[in-house]
PDB file of C-alpha atoms in Angstrom:
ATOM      1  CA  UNK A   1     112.709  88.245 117.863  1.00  0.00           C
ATOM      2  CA  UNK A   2     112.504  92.221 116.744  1.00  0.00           C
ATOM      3  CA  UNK A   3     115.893  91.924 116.120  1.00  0.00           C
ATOM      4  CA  UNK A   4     116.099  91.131 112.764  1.00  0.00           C
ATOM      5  CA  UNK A   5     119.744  91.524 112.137  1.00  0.00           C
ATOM      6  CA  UNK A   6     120.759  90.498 115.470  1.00  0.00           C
ATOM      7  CA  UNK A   7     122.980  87.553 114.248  1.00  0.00           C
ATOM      8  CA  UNK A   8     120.520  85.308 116.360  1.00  0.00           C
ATOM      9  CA  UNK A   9     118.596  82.598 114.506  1.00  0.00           C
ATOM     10  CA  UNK A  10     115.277  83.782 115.124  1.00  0.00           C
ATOM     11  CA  UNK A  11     113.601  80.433 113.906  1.00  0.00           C
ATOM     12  CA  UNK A  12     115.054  78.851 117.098  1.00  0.00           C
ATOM     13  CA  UNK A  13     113.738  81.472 119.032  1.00  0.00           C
ATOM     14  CA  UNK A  14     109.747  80.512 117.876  1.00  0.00           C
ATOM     15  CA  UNK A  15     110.622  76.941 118.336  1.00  0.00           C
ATOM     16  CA  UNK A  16     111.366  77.491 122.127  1.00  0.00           C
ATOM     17  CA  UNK A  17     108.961  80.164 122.419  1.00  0.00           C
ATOM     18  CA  UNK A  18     106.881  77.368 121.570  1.00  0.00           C
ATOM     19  CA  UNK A  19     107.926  75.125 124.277  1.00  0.00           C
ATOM     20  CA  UNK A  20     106.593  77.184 126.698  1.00  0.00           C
ATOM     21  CA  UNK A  21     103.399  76.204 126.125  1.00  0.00           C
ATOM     22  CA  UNK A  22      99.945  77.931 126.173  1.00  0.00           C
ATOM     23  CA  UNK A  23     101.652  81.003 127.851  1.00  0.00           C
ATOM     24  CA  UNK A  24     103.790  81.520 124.506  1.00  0.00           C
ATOM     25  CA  UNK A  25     100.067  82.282 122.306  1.00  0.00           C
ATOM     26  CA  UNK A  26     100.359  85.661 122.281  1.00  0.00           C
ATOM     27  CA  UNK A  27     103.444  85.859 121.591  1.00  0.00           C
ATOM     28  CA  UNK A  28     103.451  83.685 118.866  1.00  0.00           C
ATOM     29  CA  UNK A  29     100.038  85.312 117.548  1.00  0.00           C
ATOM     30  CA  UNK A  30     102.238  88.967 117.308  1.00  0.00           C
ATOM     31  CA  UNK A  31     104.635  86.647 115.146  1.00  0.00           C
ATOM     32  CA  UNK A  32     101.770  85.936 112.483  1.00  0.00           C
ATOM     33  CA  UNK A  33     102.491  89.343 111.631  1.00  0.00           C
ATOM     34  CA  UNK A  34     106.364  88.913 110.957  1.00  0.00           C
ATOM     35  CA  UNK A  35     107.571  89.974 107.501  1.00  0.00           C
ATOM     36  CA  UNK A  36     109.527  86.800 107.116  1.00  0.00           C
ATOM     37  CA  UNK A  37     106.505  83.716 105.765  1.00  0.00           C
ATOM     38  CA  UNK A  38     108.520  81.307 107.361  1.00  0.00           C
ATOM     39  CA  UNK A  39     108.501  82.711 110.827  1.00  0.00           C
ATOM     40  CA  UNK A  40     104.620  83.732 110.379  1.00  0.00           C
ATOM     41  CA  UNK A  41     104.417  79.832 109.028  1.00  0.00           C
ATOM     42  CA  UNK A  42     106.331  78.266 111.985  1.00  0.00           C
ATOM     43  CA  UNK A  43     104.141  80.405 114.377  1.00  0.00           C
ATOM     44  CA  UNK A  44     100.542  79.143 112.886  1.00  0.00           C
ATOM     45  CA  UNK A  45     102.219  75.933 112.978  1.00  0.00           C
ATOM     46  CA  UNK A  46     102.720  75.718 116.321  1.00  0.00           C
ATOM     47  CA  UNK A  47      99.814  77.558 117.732  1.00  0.00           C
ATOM     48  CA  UNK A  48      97.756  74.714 115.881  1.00  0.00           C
ATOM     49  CA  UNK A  49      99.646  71.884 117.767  1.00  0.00           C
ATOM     50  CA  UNK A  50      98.539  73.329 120.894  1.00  0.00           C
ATOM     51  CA  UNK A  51      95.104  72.801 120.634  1.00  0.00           C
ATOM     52  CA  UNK A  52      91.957  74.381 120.381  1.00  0.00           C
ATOM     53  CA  UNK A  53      92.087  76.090 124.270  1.00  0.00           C
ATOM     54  CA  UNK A  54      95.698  78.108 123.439  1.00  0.00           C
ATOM     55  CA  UNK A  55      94.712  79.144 120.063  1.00  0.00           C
ATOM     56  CA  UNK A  56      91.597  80.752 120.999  1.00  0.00           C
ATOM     57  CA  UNK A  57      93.878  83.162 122.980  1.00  0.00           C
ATOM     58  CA  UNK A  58      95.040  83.902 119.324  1.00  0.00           C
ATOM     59  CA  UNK A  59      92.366  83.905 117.541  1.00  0.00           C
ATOM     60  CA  UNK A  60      91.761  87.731 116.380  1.00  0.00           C
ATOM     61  CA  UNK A  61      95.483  87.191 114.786  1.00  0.00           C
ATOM     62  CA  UNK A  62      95.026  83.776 113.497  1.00  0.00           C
ATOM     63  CA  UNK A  63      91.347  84.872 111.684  1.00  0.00           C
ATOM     64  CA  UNK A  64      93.519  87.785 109.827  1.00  0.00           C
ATOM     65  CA  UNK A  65      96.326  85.177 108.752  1.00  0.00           C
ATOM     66  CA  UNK A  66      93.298  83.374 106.615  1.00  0.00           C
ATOM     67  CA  UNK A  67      94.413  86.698 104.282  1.00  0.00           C
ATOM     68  CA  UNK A  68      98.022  85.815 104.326  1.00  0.00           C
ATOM     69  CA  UNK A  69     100.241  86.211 101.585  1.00  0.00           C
ATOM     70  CA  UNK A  70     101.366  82.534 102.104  1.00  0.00           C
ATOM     71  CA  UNK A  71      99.084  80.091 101.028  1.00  0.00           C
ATOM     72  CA  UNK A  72     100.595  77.801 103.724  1.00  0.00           C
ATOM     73  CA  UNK A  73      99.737  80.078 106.514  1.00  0.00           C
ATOM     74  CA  UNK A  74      96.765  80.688 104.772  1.00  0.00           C
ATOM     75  CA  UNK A  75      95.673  76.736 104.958  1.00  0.00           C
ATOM     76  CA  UNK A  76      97.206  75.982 108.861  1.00  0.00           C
ATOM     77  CA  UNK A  77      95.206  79.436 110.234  1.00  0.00           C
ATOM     78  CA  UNK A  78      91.995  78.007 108.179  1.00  0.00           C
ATOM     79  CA  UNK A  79      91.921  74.997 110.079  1.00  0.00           C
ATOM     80  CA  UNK A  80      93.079  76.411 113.681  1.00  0.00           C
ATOM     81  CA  UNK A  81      89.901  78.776 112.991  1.00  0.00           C
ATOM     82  CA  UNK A  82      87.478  75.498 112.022  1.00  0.00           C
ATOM     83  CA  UNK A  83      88.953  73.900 115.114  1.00  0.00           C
ATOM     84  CA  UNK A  84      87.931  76.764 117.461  1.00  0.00           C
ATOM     85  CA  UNK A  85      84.472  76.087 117.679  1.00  0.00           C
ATOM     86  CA  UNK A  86      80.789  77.317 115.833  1.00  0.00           C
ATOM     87  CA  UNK A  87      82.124  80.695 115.611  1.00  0.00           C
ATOM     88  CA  UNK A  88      85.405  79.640 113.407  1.00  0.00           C
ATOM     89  CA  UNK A  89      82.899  77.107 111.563  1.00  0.00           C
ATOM     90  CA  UNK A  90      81.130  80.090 110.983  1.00  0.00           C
ATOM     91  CA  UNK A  91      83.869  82.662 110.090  1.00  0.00           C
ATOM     92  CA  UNK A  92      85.056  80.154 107.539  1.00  0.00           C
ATOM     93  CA  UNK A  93      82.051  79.264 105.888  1.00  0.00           C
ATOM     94  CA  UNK A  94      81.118  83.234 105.070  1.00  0.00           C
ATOM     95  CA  UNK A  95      85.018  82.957 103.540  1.00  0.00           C
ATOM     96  CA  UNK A  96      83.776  80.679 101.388  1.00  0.00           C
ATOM     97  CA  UNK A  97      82.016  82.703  98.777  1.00  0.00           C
ATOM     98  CA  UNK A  98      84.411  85.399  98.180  1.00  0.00           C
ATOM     99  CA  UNK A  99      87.512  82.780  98.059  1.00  0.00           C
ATOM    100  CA  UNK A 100      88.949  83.296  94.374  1.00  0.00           C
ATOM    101  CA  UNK A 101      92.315  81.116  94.812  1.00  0.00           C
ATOM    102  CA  UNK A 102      91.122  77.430  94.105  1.00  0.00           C
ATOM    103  CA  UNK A 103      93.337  76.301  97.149  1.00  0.00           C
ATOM    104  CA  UNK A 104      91.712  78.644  99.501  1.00  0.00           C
ATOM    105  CA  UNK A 105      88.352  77.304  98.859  1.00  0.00           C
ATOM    106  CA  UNK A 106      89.939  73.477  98.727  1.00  0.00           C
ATOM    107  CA  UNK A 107      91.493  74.594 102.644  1.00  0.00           C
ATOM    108  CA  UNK A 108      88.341  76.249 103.586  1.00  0.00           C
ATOM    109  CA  UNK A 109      86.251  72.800 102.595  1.00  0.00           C
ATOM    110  CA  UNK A 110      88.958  70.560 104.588  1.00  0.00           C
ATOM    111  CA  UNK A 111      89.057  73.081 107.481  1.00  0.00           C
ATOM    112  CA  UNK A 112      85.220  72.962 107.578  1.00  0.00           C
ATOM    113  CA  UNK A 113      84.937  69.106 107.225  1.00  0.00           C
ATOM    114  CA  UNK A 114      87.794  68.555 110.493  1.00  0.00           C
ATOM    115  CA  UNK A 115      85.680  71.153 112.747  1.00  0.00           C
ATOM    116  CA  UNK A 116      83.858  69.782 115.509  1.00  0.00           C
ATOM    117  CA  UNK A 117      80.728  70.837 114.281  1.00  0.00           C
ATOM    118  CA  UNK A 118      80.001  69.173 110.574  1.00  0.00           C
ATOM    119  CA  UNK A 119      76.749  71.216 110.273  1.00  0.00           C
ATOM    120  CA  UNK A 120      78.330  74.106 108.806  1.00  0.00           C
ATOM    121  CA  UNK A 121      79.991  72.263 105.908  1.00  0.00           C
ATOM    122  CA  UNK A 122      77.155  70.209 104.905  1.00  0.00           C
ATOM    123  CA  UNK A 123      75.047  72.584 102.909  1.00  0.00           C
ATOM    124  CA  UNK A 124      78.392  73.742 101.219  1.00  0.00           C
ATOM    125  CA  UNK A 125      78.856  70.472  99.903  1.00  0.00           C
ATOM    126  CA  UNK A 126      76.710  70.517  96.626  1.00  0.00           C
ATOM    127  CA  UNK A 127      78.076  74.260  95.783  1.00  0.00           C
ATOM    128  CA  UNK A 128      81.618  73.078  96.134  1.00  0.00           C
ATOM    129  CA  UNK A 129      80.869  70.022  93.836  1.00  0.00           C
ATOM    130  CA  UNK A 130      79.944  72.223  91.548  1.00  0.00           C
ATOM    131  CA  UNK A 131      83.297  74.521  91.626  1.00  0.00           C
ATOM    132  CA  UNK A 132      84.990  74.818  88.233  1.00  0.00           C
ATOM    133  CA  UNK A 133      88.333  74.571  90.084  1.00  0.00           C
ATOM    134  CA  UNK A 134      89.169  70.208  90.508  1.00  0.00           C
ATOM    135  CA  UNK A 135      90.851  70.938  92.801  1.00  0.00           C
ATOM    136  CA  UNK A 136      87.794  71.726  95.071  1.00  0.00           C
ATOM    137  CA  UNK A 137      85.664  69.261  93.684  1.00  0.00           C
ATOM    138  CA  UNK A 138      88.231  66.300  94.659  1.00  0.00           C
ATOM    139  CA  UNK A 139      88.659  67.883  97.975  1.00  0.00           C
ATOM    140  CA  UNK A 140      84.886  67.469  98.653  1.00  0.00           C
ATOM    141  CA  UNK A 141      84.789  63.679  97.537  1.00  0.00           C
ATOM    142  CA  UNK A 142      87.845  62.726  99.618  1.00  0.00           C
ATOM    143  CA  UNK A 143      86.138  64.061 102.411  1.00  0.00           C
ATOM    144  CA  UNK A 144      82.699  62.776 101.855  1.00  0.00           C
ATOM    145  CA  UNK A 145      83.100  59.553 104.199  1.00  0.00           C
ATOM    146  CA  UNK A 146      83.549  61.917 107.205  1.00  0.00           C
ATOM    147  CA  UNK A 147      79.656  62.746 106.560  1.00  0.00           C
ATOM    148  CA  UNK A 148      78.448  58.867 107.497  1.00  0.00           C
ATOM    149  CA  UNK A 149      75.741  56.632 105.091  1.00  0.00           C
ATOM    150  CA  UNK A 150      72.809  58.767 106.454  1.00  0.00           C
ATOM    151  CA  UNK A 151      73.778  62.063 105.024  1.00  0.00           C
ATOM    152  CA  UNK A 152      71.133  63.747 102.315  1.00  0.00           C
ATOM    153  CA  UNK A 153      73.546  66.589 101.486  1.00  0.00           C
ATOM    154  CA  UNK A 154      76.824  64.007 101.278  1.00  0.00           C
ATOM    155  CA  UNK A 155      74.803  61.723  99.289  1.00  0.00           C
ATOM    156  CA  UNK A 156      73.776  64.463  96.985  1.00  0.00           C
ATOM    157  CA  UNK A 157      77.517  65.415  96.509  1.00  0.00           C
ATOM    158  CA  UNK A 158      78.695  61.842  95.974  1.00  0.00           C
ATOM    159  CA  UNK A 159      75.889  61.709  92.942  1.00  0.00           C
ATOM    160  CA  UNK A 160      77.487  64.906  91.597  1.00  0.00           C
ATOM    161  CA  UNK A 161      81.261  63.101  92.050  1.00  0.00           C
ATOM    162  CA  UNK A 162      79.509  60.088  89.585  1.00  0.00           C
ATOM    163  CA  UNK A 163      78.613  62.839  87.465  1.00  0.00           C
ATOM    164  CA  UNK A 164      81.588  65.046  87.078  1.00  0.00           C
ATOM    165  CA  UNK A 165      83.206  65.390  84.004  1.00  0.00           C
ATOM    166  CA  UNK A 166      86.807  64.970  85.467  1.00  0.00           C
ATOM    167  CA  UNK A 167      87.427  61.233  85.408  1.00  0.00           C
ATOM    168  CA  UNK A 168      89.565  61.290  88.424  1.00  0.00           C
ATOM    169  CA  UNK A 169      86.713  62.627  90.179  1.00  0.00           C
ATOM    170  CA  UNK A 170      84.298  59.757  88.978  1.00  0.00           C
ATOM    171  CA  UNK A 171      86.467  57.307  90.207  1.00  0.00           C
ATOM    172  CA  UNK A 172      87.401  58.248  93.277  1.00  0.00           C
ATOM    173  CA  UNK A 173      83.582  58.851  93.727  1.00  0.00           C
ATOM    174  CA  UNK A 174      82.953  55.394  93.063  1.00  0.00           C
ATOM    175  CA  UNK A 175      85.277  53.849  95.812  1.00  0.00           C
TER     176      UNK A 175
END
């Protein structure tokens, strides 16, 4: 895989890297560091699809790709990190304030909302409604029915989606 001009499709070579399961995570964790996006991509891809257990193995190289050049590494290391426990929920949360890119802070929200642990995302709700980026704002109301009927700080959102001045937004509130 150093090999860069080796006349060997290296992209092949991550795929069955891959395959060999929860053994491959370091490896693949190194690749997060290629200068090619789409091998660093393919390699945050996969260490995602093998769960929680083989990506913590990764982890100290997955939490740098949340500064990737490629937004779409960006967004798949985001949500392995919210899908590694409190301390990702954590990690990603702190993120949130110093996230200028609109899409960051739209991944960070989603990558918050799938963790195990909701707790983290729920008093980031009302600050996110009140983003100037849509973007983030719609985010938070598609992923308001995740929070349940008994949520205070969902509820609070939802009454800020009814509110907003982006029709789109009002709407989708409603429903």
């Amino acid at each position: 895989l150093k090999e860069k001009d080796a006349g060997i499709n290296r992209h092949q070579l991550v795929w069955l890297l891959a395959r060999a399961g929860e053994n491959s995570a370091l490896p693949l964790a190194d690749l997060l560091k290629d200068g090619d996006e789409n091998i660093r991509f393919q390699a945050i891809q996969f260490l995602r699809n093998m769960g929680p257990k083989a990506a913590a193995k990764a982890m100290p190289a997955v939490k740098e790709a949340v500064k990737d050049a490629n937004a779409n590494v960006r967004a798949f290391a985001m949500y392995v990190v919210g899908q590694s426990g409190a301390d990702g929920a954590e990690f990603l949360l702190k993120m949130y304030p110093d996230a200028k890119d609109a899409g960051d802070r739209a991944n960070l929200i989603h990558a918050l909302v799938s963790a195990s642990d909701k707790k983290y995302v729920l008093p980031l709700l009302k600050t996110a409604m009140k983003d100037e980026s849509t973007q983030v704002r719609q985010t938070v109301i598609s992923h308001l029915r995740n929070f349940g009927n008994d949520s205070a700080d969902a509820f609070d959102a939802f009454t800020l989606g009814l509110k907003d001045a982006d029709a789109n937004i009002r709407v989708n509130a409603a429903y």
